[in-house]
Short mmCIF file of C-alpha atoms and ligand atoms in Angstrom, two decimals:
data_model
loop_
_atom_site.label_atom_id
_atom_site.label_comp_id
_atom_site.label_asym_id
_atom_site.label_seq_id
_atom_site.Cartn_x
_atom_site.Cartn_y
_atom_site.Cartn_z
CA MET A 6 -96.63 7.82 26.54
CA THR A 7 -95.57 6.21 23.34
CA ALA A 8 -97.99 6.35 20.44
CA GLN A 9 -98.35 3.28 18.27
CA PRO A 10 -96.74 3.99 14.92
CA SER A 11 -99.30 3.99 12.14
CA PRO A 12 -98.65 1.45 9.36
CA SER A 13 -97.58 4.23 6.97
CA GLN A 14 -94.96 5.60 9.38
CA PRO A 15 -91.68 3.89 10.07
CA PRO A 16 -91.50 2.75 13.71
CA ALA A 17 -89.80 5.32 15.95
CA ALA A 18 -86.09 4.64 16.37
CA PRO A 19 -85.25 3.20 19.80
CA ARG A 20 -83.90 5.77 22.24
CA GLU A 21 -80.17 6.30 22.04
CA GLN A 22 -77.99 4.76 24.77
CA TRP A 23 -74.38 4.74 25.93
CA SER A 24 -72.61 1.59 24.81
CA THR A 25 -71.09 0.83 28.25
CA LYS A 26 -71.04 2.20 31.77
CA THR A 27 -67.45 3.34 31.23
CA ALA A 28 -68.60 5.39 28.26
CA PHE A 29 -71.24 7.01 30.45
CA ILE A 30 -68.69 7.81 33.19
CA LEU A 31 -66.20 9.21 30.69
CA ALA A 32 -68.82 11.41 29.03
CA THR A 33 -70.07 12.68 32.39
CA LEU A 34 -66.52 13.31 33.53
CA GLY A 35 -66.00 15.13 30.24
CA SER A 36 -68.90 17.37 31.12
CA ALA A 37 -67.64 17.99 34.64
CA VAL A 38 -64.02 18.63 33.71
CA GLY A 39 -63.93 21.90 31.85
CA LEU A 40 -63.03 25.55 32.09
CA GLY A 41 -64.43 25.29 35.60
CA ASN A 42 -61.55 23.07 36.72
CA ILE A 43 -58.74 24.86 34.99
CA TRP A 44 -59.70 28.47 34.61
CA ARG A 45 -62.33 29.01 37.28
CA PHE A 46 -61.10 26.79 40.13
CA SER A 47 -57.64 28.33 40.23
CA TYR A 48 -58.81 31.86 40.52
CA VAL A 49 -61.74 31.19 42.85
CA ALA A 50 -59.36 29.26 45.14
CA GLY A 51 -56.79 32.04 44.89
CA ASP A 52 -59.43 34.63 45.72
CA ASN A 53 -60.86 32.79 48.70
CA GLY A 54 -58.02 31.71 50.94
CA GLY A 55 -56.17 28.97 49.01
CA GLY A 56 -55.98 25.82 51.16
CA ALA A 57 -58.86 26.91 53.41
CA PHE A 58 -61.06 27.21 50.35
CA LEU A 59 -59.97 23.77 49.24
CA LEU A 60 -61.24 22.28 52.51
CA VAL A 61 -64.60 24.04 52.27
CA TYR A 62 -64.79 22.97 48.64
CA LEU A 63 -64.14 19.31 49.48
CA GLY A 64 -66.87 19.55 52.12
CA ALA A 65 -69.27 21.02 49.55
CA VAL A 66 -68.49 18.23 47.07
CA LEU A 67 -69.02 15.49 49.65
CA LEU A 68 -72.12 16.82 51.37
CA LEU A 69 -73.88 18.49 48.46
CA GLY A 70 -72.24 17.47 45.22
CA LEU A 71 -72.17 13.72 45.58
CA PRO A 72 -75.79 13.30 46.82
CA LEU A 73 -77.03 15.60 44.06
CA LEU A 74 -75.04 13.75 41.41
CA LEU A 75 -76.72 10.53 42.49
CA ALA A 76 -80.13 12.22 42.59
CA GLU A 77 -79.74 13.53 39.02
CA PHE A 78 -78.51 10.21 37.66
CA SER A 79 -81.44 8.37 39.28
CA LEU A 80 -83.99 10.84 38.03
CA GLY A 81 -82.68 10.68 34.46
CA ARG A 82 -82.25 6.93 34.28
CA SER A 83 -85.63 6.22 35.81
CA CYS A 84 -87.50 8.16 33.14
CA GLN A 85 -85.23 7.59 30.12
CA GLY A 86 -85.97 11.05 28.81
CA ASP A 87 -84.85 14.67 28.68
CA VAL A 88 -84.79 16.88 31.77
CA GLY A 89 -88.18 18.55 31.18
CA HIS A 90 -89.83 15.16 30.85
CA ALA A 91 -88.00 13.78 33.89
CA PHE A 92 -89.18 16.54 36.22
CA ARG A 93 -92.77 16.41 34.96
CA ARG A 94 -92.93 12.68 35.27
CA ALA A 95 -91.46 12.59 38.75
CA ALA A 96 -93.55 15.48 40.08
CA PRO A 97 -96.66 15.85 37.88
CA ARG A 98 -98.61 17.94 40.37
CA SER A 99 -95.88 19.73 42.31
CA PRO A 100 -94.63 23.20 41.30
CA LEU A 101 -91.19 21.60 41.33
CA ARG A 102 -91.93 20.15 37.87
CA HIS A 103 -91.05 23.56 36.39
CA PHE A 104 -87.46 23.24 37.56
CA GLY A 105 -86.84 21.06 34.53
CA MET A 106 -87.48 24.05 32.29
CA LEU A 107 -85.18 26.13 34.46
CA ALA A 108 -82.44 23.65 33.66
CA VAL A 109 -83.12 23.84 29.91
CA LEU A 110 -82.91 27.63 29.99
CA GLY A 111 -79.96 27.65 32.39
CA SER A 112 -77.81 25.31 30.33
CA THR A 113 -78.51 27.35 27.19
CA LEU A 114 -77.49 30.51 29.03
CA ILE A 115 -74.31 29.00 30.52
CA LEU A 116 -73.24 27.71 27.13
CA SER A 117 -73.72 31.16 25.57
CA TYR A 118 -70.90 32.72 27.61
CA TYR A 119 -68.93 29.52 28.11
CA SER A 120 -68.45 29.41 24.37
CA VAL A 121 -67.15 32.99 24.30
CA ILE A 122 -64.35 32.07 26.73
CA ALA A 123 -63.72 28.78 24.94
CA GLY A 124 -63.42 30.85 21.77
CA TRP A 125 -60.55 32.83 23.32
CA THR A 126 -58.76 29.56 24.03
CA LEU A 127 -59.12 28.59 20.36
CA SER A 128 -57.54 31.89 19.37
CA TYR A 129 -54.55 31.28 21.67
CA LEU A 130 -54.23 27.68 20.57
CA THR A 131 -54.13 28.74 16.93
CA ASP A 132 -51.55 31.44 17.59
CA TYR A 133 -49.30 29.04 19.45
CA LEU A 134 -49.74 26.46 16.71
CA LEU A 135 -48.75 28.96 14.07
CA GLY A 136 -45.87 30.17 16.22
CA LEU A 137 -47.25 33.70 16.33
CA LEU A 138 -47.11 34.13 20.09
CA LEU A 139 -43.60 33.09 21.01
CA PRO A 140 -41.10 34.41 21.80
CA GLN A 141 -42.64 37.59 23.13
CA GLN A 142 -41.77 40.29 25.54
CA SER A 143 -43.66 39.80 28.72
CA GLY A 144 -45.42 43.15 28.65
CA ASP A 145 -47.18 42.35 25.39
CA HIS A 146 -49.43 39.62 26.70
CA GLY A 147 -51.76 41.91 28.58
CA LYS A 148 -52.12 43.99 25.45
CA ARG A 149 -52.64 40.96 23.25
CA PHE A 150 -55.46 39.72 25.46
CA GLN A 151 -57.04 43.15 25.71
CA ASN A 152 -56.87 43.60 21.94
CA LEU A 153 -58.46 40.22 21.35
CA ILE A 154 -61.42 40.57 23.69
CA ALA A 155 -62.09 44.23 22.91
CA ASP A 156 -62.19 43.63 19.17
CA PRO A 157 -65.78 43.83 17.88
CA VAL A 158 -65.37 40.98 15.38
CA GLU A 159 -62.51 38.58 16.15
CA PRO A 160 -63.84 37.05 19.40
CA LEU A 161 -67.19 36.54 17.70
CA PHE A 162 -65.45 34.58 14.99
CA TRP A 163 -63.86 32.25 17.60
CA HIS A 164 -67.14 31.98 19.49
CA PHE A 165 -68.82 30.98 16.23
CA LEU A 166 -66.12 28.44 15.41
CA PHE A 167 -66.32 26.87 18.85
CA MET A 168 -70.11 26.59 18.60
CA ALA A 169 -69.81 25.12 15.11
CA ILE A 170 -67.52 22.35 16.43
CA THR A 171 -69.89 21.76 19.37
CA VAL A 172 -72.86 21.49 17.01
CA TRP A 173 -70.95 19.08 14.79
CA VAL A 174 -70.28 16.72 17.70
CA VAL A 175 -73.81 16.87 19.14
CA MET A 176 -75.33 16.30 15.71
CA ALA A 177 -73.46 12.98 15.51
CA GLY A 178 -75.54 11.69 18.43
CA VAL A 179 -74.95 10.00 21.76
CA ARG A 180 -72.62 7.23 20.64
CA GLY A 181 -71.22 8.70 17.46
CA GLY A 182 -70.65 12.17 18.93
CA LEU A 183 -70.70 12.58 22.71
CA GLU A 184 -69.29 9.16 23.53
CA ARG A 185 -66.70 9.11 20.82
CA LEU A 186 -65.39 12.57 21.74
CA SER A 187 -64.94 11.76 25.42
CA ARG A 188 -63.27 8.42 24.74
CA LEU A 189 -60.75 10.25 22.60
CA VAL A 190 -60.23 13.38 24.66
CA MET A 191 -60.45 12.36 28.32
CA PRO A 192 -57.35 10.11 28.45
CA LEU A 193 -55.38 12.78 26.58
CA LEU A 194 -56.51 15.42 29.05
CA GLY A 195 -55.46 13.27 32.00
CA VAL A 196 -51.97 12.75 30.59
CA THR A 197 -51.59 16.44 29.65
CA VAL A 198 -52.59 17.85 33.01
CA VAL A 199 -50.40 15.42 34.97
CA GLY A 200 -47.45 16.15 32.65
CA LEU A 201 -47.91 19.90 33.07
CA ALA A 202 -48.12 19.60 36.86
CA ILE A 203 -44.94 17.50 37.08
CA TYR A 204 -43.11 19.98 34.90
CA ALA A 205 -44.37 23.02 36.84
CA MET A 206 -43.45 21.50 40.21
CA SER A 207 -39.95 20.68 39.02
CA LEU A 208 -39.20 24.35 38.32
CA PRO A 209 -36.98 26.07 40.90
CA GLY A 210 -39.04 28.32 43.16
CA SER A 211 -42.28 26.46 42.53
CA ALA A 212 -42.81 25.46 46.18
CA ALA A 213 -44.40 28.82 46.95
CA GLY A 214 -47.12 28.02 44.40
CA VAL A 215 -47.85 24.65 45.97
CA ALA A 216 -48.05 26.39 49.35
CA PHE A 217 -50.39 29.02 47.94
CA LEU A 218 -52.83 26.37 46.77
CA LEU A 219 -52.54 24.01 49.70
CA SER A 220 -51.64 26.01 52.81
CA PRO A 221 -54.76 27.41 54.38
CA ASP A 222 -55.48 31.00 55.28
CA TRP A 223 -57.79 30.17 58.19
CA SER A 224 -59.16 33.68 58.51
CA ALA A 225 -60.99 33.01 55.22
CA LEU A 226 -63.26 30.58 57.07
CA SER A 227 -65.03 33.38 58.90
CA ASP A 228 -66.07 34.98 55.60
CA PRO A 229 -69.49 33.76 54.38
CA ALA A 230 -68.54 34.68 50.81
CA VAL A 231 -66.04 31.80 50.87
CA TYR A 232 -68.81 29.27 51.49
CA LEU A 233 -70.94 30.67 48.72
CA ALA A 234 -67.96 30.62 46.37
CA ALA A 235 -67.25 26.96 47.28
CA LEU A 236 -70.87 26.04 46.75
CA GLY A 237 -71.08 27.86 43.40
CA GLN A 238 -67.81 26.28 42.28
CA ALA A 239 -68.96 22.78 43.29
CA PHE A 240 -72.18 23.18 41.32
CA PHE A 241 -70.46 24.63 38.30
CA SER A 242 -67.60 22.18 38.24
CA LEU A 243 -69.70 19.06 38.76
CA SER A 244 -72.18 20.25 36.08
CA LEU A 245 -74.93 20.07 38.68
CA ALA A 246 -78.47 21.34 38.47
CA MET A 247 -78.40 22.17 34.77
CA GLY A 248 -80.01 18.99 33.58
CA VAL A 249 -76.80 17.57 32.11
CA LEU A 250 -76.62 14.66 34.53
CA VAL A 251 -80.34 13.96 34.21
CA THR A 252 -80.05 13.99 30.42
CA TYR A 253 -76.92 11.80 30.40
CA GLY A 254 -78.54 9.46 32.96
CA GLY A 255 -81.48 9.20 30.57
CA TYR A 256 -79.23 7.42 28.05
CA LEU A 257 -78.08 4.83 30.59
CA GLY A 258 -79.50 1.31 30.69
CA ARG A 259 -81.03 0.02 33.91
CA GLU A 260 -78.44 -2.69 34.36
CA HIS A 261 -75.72 -0.23 35.42
CA ARG A 262 -75.26 0.77 39.04
CA LEU A 263 -75.29 4.45 39.90
CA PRO A 264 -73.50 5.10 43.24
CA SER A 265 -70.11 3.96 41.96
CA ALA A 266 -70.55 6.09 38.82
CA ALA A 267 -71.36 9.16 40.94
CA GLY A 268 -68.31 8.51 43.14
CA ALA A 269 -66.02 8.11 40.13
CA VAL A 270 -67.20 11.37 38.55
CA ALA A 271 -66.89 13.42 41.77
CA THR A 272 -63.43 12.03 42.56
CA GLY A 273 -62.17 12.51 39.01
CA ASP A 274 -63.42 16.08 38.86
CA VAL A 275 -61.86 17.12 42.19
CA LEU A 276 -58.55 15.46 41.35
CA PHE A 277 -58.47 17.17 37.99
CA ALA A 278 -59.04 20.60 39.55
CA ILE A 279 -56.29 20.08 42.15
CA ILE A 280 -53.80 18.77 39.59
CA ALA A 281 -54.62 21.70 37.29
CA GLY A 282 -53.97 24.03 40.25
CA LEU A 283 -50.64 22.25 40.80
CA ALA A 284 -49.79 22.91 37.16
CA ILE A 285 -50.74 26.59 37.28
CA PHE A 286 -49.64 28.09 40.61
CA PRO A 287 -46.15 26.58 40.88
CA ALA A 288 -45.37 27.88 37.39
CA VAL A 289 -46.74 31.32 38.22
CA PHE A 290 -44.72 31.57 41.44
CA ALA A 291 -41.56 30.10 39.94
CA PHE A 292 -41.45 33.07 37.59
CA GLY A 293 -42.13 35.58 40.30
CA MET A 294 -45.60 36.53 39.09
CA ALA A 295 -48.60 37.36 41.23
CA PRO A 296 -51.51 34.93 40.94
CA ALA A 297 -54.00 37.20 39.22
CA GLN A 298 -57.72 36.90 39.39
CA GLY A 299 -60.20 36.13 36.71
CA PRO A 300 -59.41 35.32 33.11
CA VAL A 301 -56.18 37.30 33.33
CA LEU A 302 -54.58 34.31 35.05
CA ALA A 303 -55.01 31.96 32.10
CA PHE A 304 -54.75 34.44 29.28
CA VAL A 305 -52.11 36.92 30.46
CA VAL A 306 -50.09 35.63 33.40
CA LEU A 307 -49.59 32.12 32.05
CA PRO A 308 -48.61 33.20 28.53
CA GLN A 309 -46.08 35.51 30.20
CA VAL A 310 -44.76 32.57 32.19
CA PHE A 311 -44.62 30.39 29.04
CA SER A 312 -42.62 33.02 27.17
CA THR A 313 -39.82 32.94 29.77
CA MET A 314 -39.90 29.24 30.55
CA PRO A 315 -37.54 26.70 28.93
CA GLY A 316 -39.59 24.76 26.36
CA GLY A 317 -42.34 27.32 26.80
CA SER A 318 -43.97 26.98 23.39
CA GLY A 319 -44.57 23.25 23.84
CA VAL A 320 -45.97 23.82 27.30
CA ALA A 321 -48.20 26.64 26.04
CA LEU A 322 -49.55 24.44 23.26
CA ALA A 323 -50.27 21.65 25.75
CA PHE A 324 -52.00 24.06 28.12
CA PHE A 325 -54.29 25.67 25.56
CA PHE A 326 -55.07 22.32 24.02
CA LEU A 327 -56.09 21.20 27.51
CA LEU A 328 -58.30 24.22 27.98
CA ALA A 329 -59.99 24.02 24.57
CA ALA A 330 -60.56 20.25 24.62
CA ALA A 331 -61.88 20.27 28.19
CA ALA A 332 -64.23 23.10 27.24
CA LEU A 333 -65.50 21.14 24.23
CA THR A 334 -66.48 18.03 26.20
CA SER A 335 -68.41 20.28 28.60
CA ALA A 336 -69.99 22.39 25.86
CA VAL A 337 -71.42 19.35 24.09
CA SER A 338 -73.09 18.28 27.34
CA LEU A 339 -74.60 21.72 27.81
CA LEU A 340 -75.98 21.73 24.28
CA GLU A 341 -77.35 18.21 24.61
CA VAL A 342 -79.75 19.37 27.37
CA PRO A 343 -81.87 21.74 25.24
CA VAL A 344 -81.38 19.55 22.14
CA ALA A 345 -82.86 16.48 23.86
CA TRP A 346 -85.70 18.66 25.12
CA ALA A 347 -86.40 20.19 21.69
CA MET A 348 -86.34 16.81 19.96
CA ARG A 349 -89.24 15.70 22.16
CA VAL A 350 -91.24 18.91 22.63
CA LEU A 351 -90.85 20.41 19.16
CA ALA A 352 -90.68 16.99 17.47
CA LEU A 353 -87.49 17.97 15.65
CA SER A 354 -84.85 15.62 14.32
CA ARG A 355 -81.50 15.66 16.16
CA ARG A 356 -80.03 17.57 13.25
CA GLN A 357 -82.71 20.26 13.23
CA ALA A 358 -82.72 20.65 17.02
CA THR A 359 -78.94 20.94 17.16
CA LEU A 360 -78.76 23.54 14.40
CA LEU A 361 -81.58 25.59 15.89
CA LEU A 362 -80.16 25.58 19.40
CA GLY A 363 -76.58 26.05 18.26
CA ALA A 364 -77.63 29.21 16.42
CA THR A 365 -79.64 30.42 19.43
CA VAL A 366 -76.70 29.91 21.77
CA PHE A 367 -74.39 31.74 19.39
CA LEU A 368 -76.70 34.76 19.27
CA LEU A 369 -77.21 34.75 23.04
CA GLY A 370 -73.44 34.84 23.52
CA VAL A 371 -72.93 37.92 21.36
CA PRO A 372 -73.67 40.46 24.17
CA SER A 373 -71.28 38.63 26.53
CA SER A 374 -68.55 38.96 23.94
CA LEU A 375 -69.29 42.59 23.02
CA GLY A 376 -69.30 43.44 26.75
CA PHE A 377 -65.50 43.47 26.63
CA GLY A 378 -65.37 45.86 23.68
CA PRO A 379 -68.06 48.10 22.18
CA TRP A 380 -70.49 47.45 25.03
CA GLU A 381 -67.94 47.84 27.80
CA SER A 382 -69.97 50.57 29.48
CA VAL A 383 -72.80 48.12 30.24
CA GLN A 384 -71.93 47.22 33.83
CA LEU A 385 -73.79 45.90 36.83
CA ALA A 386 -72.20 46.29 40.27
CA GLY A 387 -68.83 46.78 38.61
CA ARG A 388 -69.13 43.63 36.50
CA GLY A 389 -69.29 43.41 32.73
CA ILE A 390 -72.00 41.42 30.91
CA LEU A 391 -70.23 38.04 30.92
CA ASP A 392 -69.14 38.30 34.57
CA THR A 393 -72.64 39.36 35.60
CA ILE A 394 -74.21 36.34 33.92
CA ASP A 395 -71.54 33.96 35.29
CA HIS A 396 -71.98 35.34 38.78
CA ALA A 397 -75.79 35.18 38.65
CA VAL A 398 -75.75 31.66 37.22
CA SER A 399 -73.21 30.11 39.61
CA ASN A 400 -74.17 31.90 42.77
CA PHE A 401 -77.91 32.06 42.28
CA LEU A 402 -79.45 29.99 39.49
CA LEU A 403 -77.43 26.81 40.10
CA PRO A 404 -77.99 26.74 43.89
CA VAL A 405 -81.72 27.46 43.48
CA ALA A 406 -82.12 24.80 40.80
CA GLY A 407 -80.06 22.42 42.96
CA SER A 408 -82.36 22.83 45.94
CA GLY A 409 -85.38 22.23 43.67
CA LEU A 410 -83.79 18.97 42.60
CA ALA A 411 -82.98 17.93 46.17
CA LEU A 412 -86.53 18.68 47.30
CA LEU A 413 -88.02 16.80 44.37
CA VAL A 414 -86.04 13.62 44.85
CA GLY A 415 -86.11 13.90 48.66
CA TRP A 416 -89.79 14.70 49.16
CA VAL A 417 -91.87 14.18 46.05
CA TRP A 418 -90.56 10.75 45.14
CA SER A 419 -91.63 8.09 47.56
CA GLU A 420 -88.84 6.93 49.81
CA ARG A 421 -88.91 3.45 48.38
CA GLU A 422 -88.83 4.63 44.80
CA ALA A 423 -85.95 7.07 45.40
CA ILE A 424 -83.82 4.46 47.15
CA ALA A 425 -84.51 1.82 44.52
CA GLU A 426 -83.88 4.15 41.58
CA ALA A 427 -80.54 5.18 43.10
CA ASP A 428 -79.49 1.52 43.45
CA LEU A 429 -79.12 1.92 47.19
CA VAL A 430 -80.35 -0.54 49.78
CA GLU A 431 -82.31 0.43 52.85
CA GLY A 432 -79.73 1.18 55.54
CA PHE A 433 -77.24 3.79 56.71
CA TRP A 434 -76.20 5.19 53.31
CA ALA A 435 -79.74 5.40 51.99
CA ARG A 436 -80.86 7.21 55.18
CA LEU A 437 -77.92 9.61 55.01
CA TRP A 438 -78.61 10.35 51.34
CA LEU A 439 -82.26 11.15 52.02
CA ILE A 440 -81.49 13.29 55.07
CA LEU A 441 -78.98 15.28 53.03
CA LEU A 442 -81.45 15.77 50.17
CA ARG A 443 -84.43 16.58 52.37
CA TYR A 444 -82.97 18.84 55.00
CA ILE A 445 -79.29 19.57 54.89
CA ILE A 446 -78.85 20.56 51.24
CA PRO A 447 -81.89 22.87 50.93
CA CYS A 448 -81.16 24.48 54.32
CA ALA A 449 -77.45 24.93 53.64
CA ILE A 450 -78.16 26.50 50.27
CA LEU A 451 -80.79 28.81 51.71
CA LEU A 452 -78.58 29.94 54.59
CA ILE A 453 -75.62 30.59 52.37
CA LEU A 454 -77.76 32.50 49.85
CA LEU A 455 -79.43 34.67 52.49
CA ARG A 456 -76.14 35.35 54.18
CA SER A 457 -74.46 36.36 50.97
CA LEU A 458 -77.35 38.65 50.06
CA GLY A 459 -76.85 40.35 53.41
CA LEU A 460 -80.27 39.22 54.67
CA LEU A 461 -78.98 37.27 57.64
N1 LIG B 124 -68.63 21.54 34.60
C1 LIG B 124 -68.21 22.37 33.53
C2 LIG B 124 -66.86 22.97 33.89
O1 LIG B 124 -66.32 22.72 34.91
C3 LIG B 124 -69.20 23.46 33.20
C4 LIG B 124 -70.62 23.05 33.19
C5 LIG B 124 -71.52 23.62 34.05
C6 LIG B 124 -71.05 22.08 32.31
C7 LIG B 124 -72.85 23.23 34.10
C8 LIG B 124 -72.37 21.65 32.34
C9 LIG B 124 -73.27 22.23 33.24
O2 LIG B 124 -66.32 23.70 33.13
#
């Protein structure tokens, strides 16, 4: 509903929009490509059977990721609003309308710990820039990382700085901020990751790393945890179910077609993750290191590799630039979700909404950061605060929110409306899309969740 402006009020500014479809695809790809592709994908793949995981992951992207991407884009573009508005408008009487709020809360929560990790990358980037980290003895890197994250103040400073940059971009708006950033950063990221992969694969002894990523350990396929991990990774990496794609779709004009945009984003994201894996594992193996799990891979093992590698400081700079810049284009998309919501619901200006939510996210992230230092004893099932939130979000919140979205677009929207809004035509692909949304995606998610909770 748009109220008529009274004569004393200036007319409301028209809703912001991307300038072109390419800008929309680049910004969405910027959201998808992030720590998830570089930091998370490598260790989740390493943990879950290497090449076998990759196959399950590709399956998850094709069968769940792509249809959901298209569903989110259609939902957002059809209502030209934030995610809360989109869900309410599409399902005014169904309980599914509340899933929009889940996305607003979820994206705020993800950003709170995402920014803590991104803050670590800023610290490394600065140290490499200032030449403080190289050359080093290999043993020191574990200590350096431990000292950084356990410090009660320093990681909070980097977390604050990262959020401040994120706020600055989002405050500049859709075209001036989000679009401009991704136009600048995405081509650079592409060149950097390809350059790093070529360099890593040219190192003697790197073949074992390529084999680790690509040769399958088939026994992993009998482990249900692998499927859950692939599902969680697909959701996280494609920025699904957190309202980002609905919100970004809400800034897209009706004249642009959606299926090709969804295909471009999914392909770009998967390629980026594989190329990042081809940059990381060959280098790790070439220097005789073990592919560690978790953040240790990016923040300890790789710096060790860089310190022994010819031209290591340049490579280290490129790598941490890649990590920090990719994190920034994702962080701005996460912040945009609650900002767009607050601008409508609380009637705030973009500036006010961004400042308010930026501060909230910073505060929410403080426990995640302190969980590695003063609050280390706060543990749940052997996980610290940040890992607990990451695990709960990727393996529970995202899949649940994703099935809500599938059910909404598959069942609540009329068939004709859903197909038309997605720019599909009645026929094989439209049928397949609806069958996936209605039955396959919700059932697959439910089965995998129950299985992983030990209830099946
Ligand atoms: N896709 C981003 C990444 O891979 C993270 C993200 C998750 C962004 C959910 C938005 C929403 O790092």
